[in-house]
Short mmCIF file of C-alpha atoms in Angstrom, two decimals:
data_model
loop_
_atom_site.label_atom_id
_atom_site.label_comp_id
_atom_site.label_asym_id
_atom_site.label_seq_id
_atom_site.Cartn_x
_atom_site.Cartn_y
_atom_site.Cartn_z
CA UNK A 30 0.00 0.03 0.02
CA UNK A 31 2.83 2.28 0.73
CA UNK A 32 3.93 2.24 -2.88
CA UNK A 33 0.38 3.28 -4.00
CA UNK A 34 0.43 6.43 -1.92
CA UNK A 35 3.84 7.32 -3.27
CA UNK A 36 2.85 6.72 -6.86
CA UNK A 37 1.77 10.00 -8.46
CA UNK A 38 -2.07 10.26 -8.86
CA UNK A 39 -2.93 7.30 -6.59
CA UNK A 40 -2.90 9.30 -3.41
CA UNK A 41 -5.31 11.73 -4.93
CA UNK A 42 -7.58 8.84 -5.85
CA UNK A 43 -7.61 7.50 -2.32
CA UNK A 44 -8.33 10.92 -0.89
CA UNK A 45 -11.04 11.49 -3.49
CA UNK A 46 -12.58 8.11 -2.69
CA UNK A 47 -12.56 8.91 1.06
CA UNK A 48 -14.05 12.37 0.47
CA UNK A 49 -16.77 10.96 -1.75
CA UNK A 50 -17.61 8.28 0.84
CA UNK A 51 -17.89 10.97 3.60
CA UNK A 52 -20.12 13.09 1.29
CA UNK A 53 -22.37 10.14 0.60
CA UNK A 54 -22.68 9.46 4.36
CA UNK A 55 -23.55 13.13 4.96
CA UNK A 56 -26.14 13.16 2.20
CA UNK A 57 -27.86 10.01 3.48
CA UNK A 58 -27.96 10.96 7.11
CA UNK A 59 -30.20 14.07 6.86
CA UNK A 60 -32.68 12.09 4.74
CA UNK A 61 -32.94 9.62 7.61
CA UNK A 62 -33.54 12.35 10.10
CA UNK A 63 -36.10 14.14 7.89
CA UNK A 64 -38.02 10.84 7.35
CA UNK A 65 -37.83 10.15 11.09
CA UNK A 66 -38.99 13.70 11.95
CA UNK A 67 -41.94 13.50 9.52
CA UNK A 68 -43.08 10.23 11.15
CA UNK A 69 -42.77 11.80 14.60
CA UNK A 70 -44.64 14.87 13.50
CA UNK A 71 -47.52 12.77 12.13
CA UNK A 72 -47.72 10.83 15.39
CA UNK A 73 -47.64 14.09 17.42
CA UNK A 74 -50.44 15.74 15.43
CA UNK A 75 -52.58 12.58 15.62
CA UNK A 76 -52.29 12.75 19.39
CA UNK A 77 -53.28 16.42 19.43
CA UNK A 78 -56.57 15.91 17.36
CA UNK A 79 -59.30 14.65 19.55
CA UNK A 80 -60.81 11.33 18.38
CA UNK A 81 -64.24 12.89 17.99
CA UNK A 82 -62.80 15.53 15.58
CA UNK A 83 -61.01 12.77 13.58
CA UNK A 84 -64.28 10.88 13.25
CA UNK A 85 -66.10 13.94 11.90
CA UNK A 86 -63.35 14.76 9.46
CA UNK A 87 -62.86 18.38 8.56
CA UNK A 88 -66.28 19.46 9.91
CA UNK A 89 -65.11 20.68 13.29
CA UNK A 90 -67.60 22.80 15.21
CA UNK A 91 -66.31 26.31 15.69
CA UNK A 92 -67.03 28.23 18.87
CA UNK A 93 -68.33 31.66 18.02
CA UNK A 94 -66.84 34.25 20.37
CA UNK A 95 -69.32 36.24 22.48
CA UNK A 96 -72.15 33.75 22.24
CA UNK A 97 -73.77 31.05 24.29
CA UNK A 98 -74.66 27.96 22.21
CA UNK A 99 -77.60 25.67 22.88
CA UNK A 100 -79.13 22.70 21.14
CA UNK A 101 -82.93 22.62 20.87
CA UNK A 102 -84.90 19.45 21.44
CA UNK A 103 -85.49 19.31 17.67
CA UNK A 104 -81.75 19.48 16.92
CA UNK A 105 -81.49 23.17 15.89
CA UNK A 106 -78.51 25.24 17.05
CA UNK A 107 -79.54 28.29 19.14
CA UNK A 108 -77.02 31.14 19.62
CA UNK A 109 -77.42 33.80 22.30
CA UNK A 110 -75.34 37.05 22.29
CA UNK A 111 -73.69 38.21 25.45
CA UNK A 112 -73.08 41.98 25.02
CA UNK A 113 -74.33 44.70 22.66
CA UNK A 114 -71.27 44.33 20.37
CA UNK A 115 -71.62 40.50 20.47
CA UNK A 116 -75.31 40.91 19.52
CA UNK A 117 -74.30 43.03 16.50
CA UNK A 118 -71.71 40.43 15.44
CA UNK A 119 -74.12 37.62 15.91
CA UNK A 120 -76.94 39.26 14.06
CA UNK A 121 -75.11 40.84 11.15
CA UNK A 122 -71.99 38.62 10.66
CA UNK A 123 -72.92 35.15 11.85
CA UNK A 124 -76.63 34.84 11.15
CA UNK A 125 -77.80 33.95 7.63
CA UNK A 126 -80.79 35.66 6.00
CA UNK A 127 -83.14 32.67 6.65
CA UNK A 128 -82.13 32.09 10.26
CA UNK A 129 -84.76 32.96 12.91
CA UNK A 130 -83.97 36.01 14.97
CA UNK A 131 -85.55 36.74 18.36
CA UNK A 132 -85.49 39.54 20.91
CA UNK A 133 -87.61 40.58 23.85
CA UNK A 134 -90.23 43.28 23.18
CA UNK A 135 -89.84 46.52 25.14
CA UNK A 136 -86.81 45.30 27.14
CA UNK A 137 -83.09 45.30 26.42
CA UNK A 138 -81.49 41.93 26.21
CA UNK A 139 -79.61 39.42 24.14
CA UNK A 140 -80.24 38.75 20.42
CA UNK A 141 -81.07 35.07 19.82
CA UNK A 142 -80.48 33.29 16.49
CA UNK A 143 -81.89 29.90 15.60
CA UNK A 144 -79.72 28.45 12.79
CA UNK A 145 -81.85 27.22 9.93
CA UNK A 146 -79.77 25.68 7.17
CA UNK A 147 -82.69 23.87 5.60
CA UNK A 148 -84.74 27.08 5.02
CA UNK A 149 -87.84 25.23 6.25
CA UNK A 150 -90.07 26.46 9.04
CA UNK A 151 -88.56 26.11 12.53
CA UNK A 152 -90.64 23.74 14.69
CA UNK A 153 -92.83 25.42 17.23
CA UNK A 154 -91.13 23.65 20.15
CA UNK A 155 -87.74 25.16 19.05
CA UNK A 156 -89.37 28.55 18.62
CA UNK A 157 -90.66 28.37 22.23
CA UNK A 158 -87.26 27.27 23.57
CA UNK A 159 -85.47 30.05 21.79
CA UNK A 160 -88.04 32.63 22.99
CA UNK A 161 -87.57 31.38 26.52
CA UNK A 162 -83.79 31.93 26.16
CA UNK A 163 -84.39 35.44 24.78
CA UNK A 164 -86.57 36.21 27.75
CA UNK A 165 -84.12 34.65 30.22
CA UNK A 166 -81.17 36.75 28.98
CA UNK A 167 -83.01 40.05 29.06
CA UNK A 168 -83.97 42.59 31.75
CA UNK A 169 -87.38 40.89 31.91
CA UNK A 170 -86.03 37.63 33.28
CA UNK A 171 -87.88 38.17 36.62
CA UNK A 172 -91.27 38.77 34.96
CA UNK A 173 -93.72 35.78 34.87
CA UNK A 174 -94.57 36.28 31.18
CA UNK A 175 -92.51 38.09 28.52
CA UNK A 176 -93.33 39.08 24.98
CA UNK A 177 -90.66 38.11 22.46
CA UNK A 178 -90.54 39.35 18.85
CA UNK A 179 -89.29 36.97 16.18
CA UNK A 180 -88.60 37.24 12.49
CA UNK A 181 -86.23 36.04 9.82
CA UNK A 182 -82.74 37.62 10.05
CA UNK A 183 -83.28 39.23 6.59
CA UNK A 184 -85.99 41.51 8.09
CA UNK A 185 -83.62 42.94 10.69
CA UNK A 186 -81.49 46.00 9.95
CA UNK A 187 -79.29 48.41 11.76
CA UNK A 188 -80.12 52.16 11.56
CA UNK A 189 -77.21 54.23 10.34
CA UNK A 190 -75.00 55.51 13.20
CA UNK A 191 -76.96 53.51 15.81
CA UNK A 192 -75.26 52.29 19.00
CA UNK A 193 -74.20 48.61 19.17
CA UNK A 194 -77.12 46.27 19.74
CA UNK A 195 -79.80 48.62 18.41
CA UNK A 196 -81.73 47.19 15.44
CA UNK A 197 -84.95 47.78 13.47
CA UNK A 198 -87.34 44.99 12.51
CA UNK A 199 -89.33 45.46 9.28
CA UNK A 200 -91.93 42.72 10.03
CA UNK A 201 -92.19 40.41 13.01
CA UNK A 202 -94.42 38.18 15.02
CA UNK A 203 -94.86 37.96 18.74
CA UNK A 204 -94.90 35.07 21.20
CA UNK A 205 -95.45 35.23 24.95
CA UNK A 206 -93.32 32.88 27.01
CA UNK A 207 -92.05 32.29 30.59
CA UNK A 208 -88.33 33.07 30.94
CA UNK A 209 -86.19 29.98 31.55
CA UNK A 210 -83.05 28.18 30.31
CA UNK A 211 -84.58 24.84 29.58
CA UNK A 212 -82.45 23.51 26.68
CA UNK A 213 -79.13 21.72 26.42
CA UNK A 214 -76.07 24.00 26.41
CA UNK A 215 -73.29 23.16 24.01
#
């Protein structure tokens, strides 16, 4: 071997072979780490996603800030605003035109929206439950009976320059209920 190193050109070949071998080892090593890191990342994210969310797929329920969420006995989602600004956000940003909108008559209180994706009439039982929530989260909560106005969201507008929470209804119906929180909270 000694004679190979002393022969011109052979030492360079040995050094080149060694350098190439080191480069190959360096190139293969990061790929191993990257593949291992990708596997670890997949395992980590699977642990972070709750099993119920994985079962539903991409349809994860989003919590709407500033609202209380309820589920009526007929399966309709009922949203109740907390503050005047939350009421505005709920009524004009979250609610769709065919959703049912409720508010107590002659009292300040929360805006209530019954989500209606099917565009069919909301069942009477759901209407009563939502009206009871509107009465419960108003200044009339201590009264034995409270009038609640309801209409589709498309008939609710905000006067120009009005304070948060103030709205105008173009047409509405009225229902009288006893204030209570008698539905399941989400």
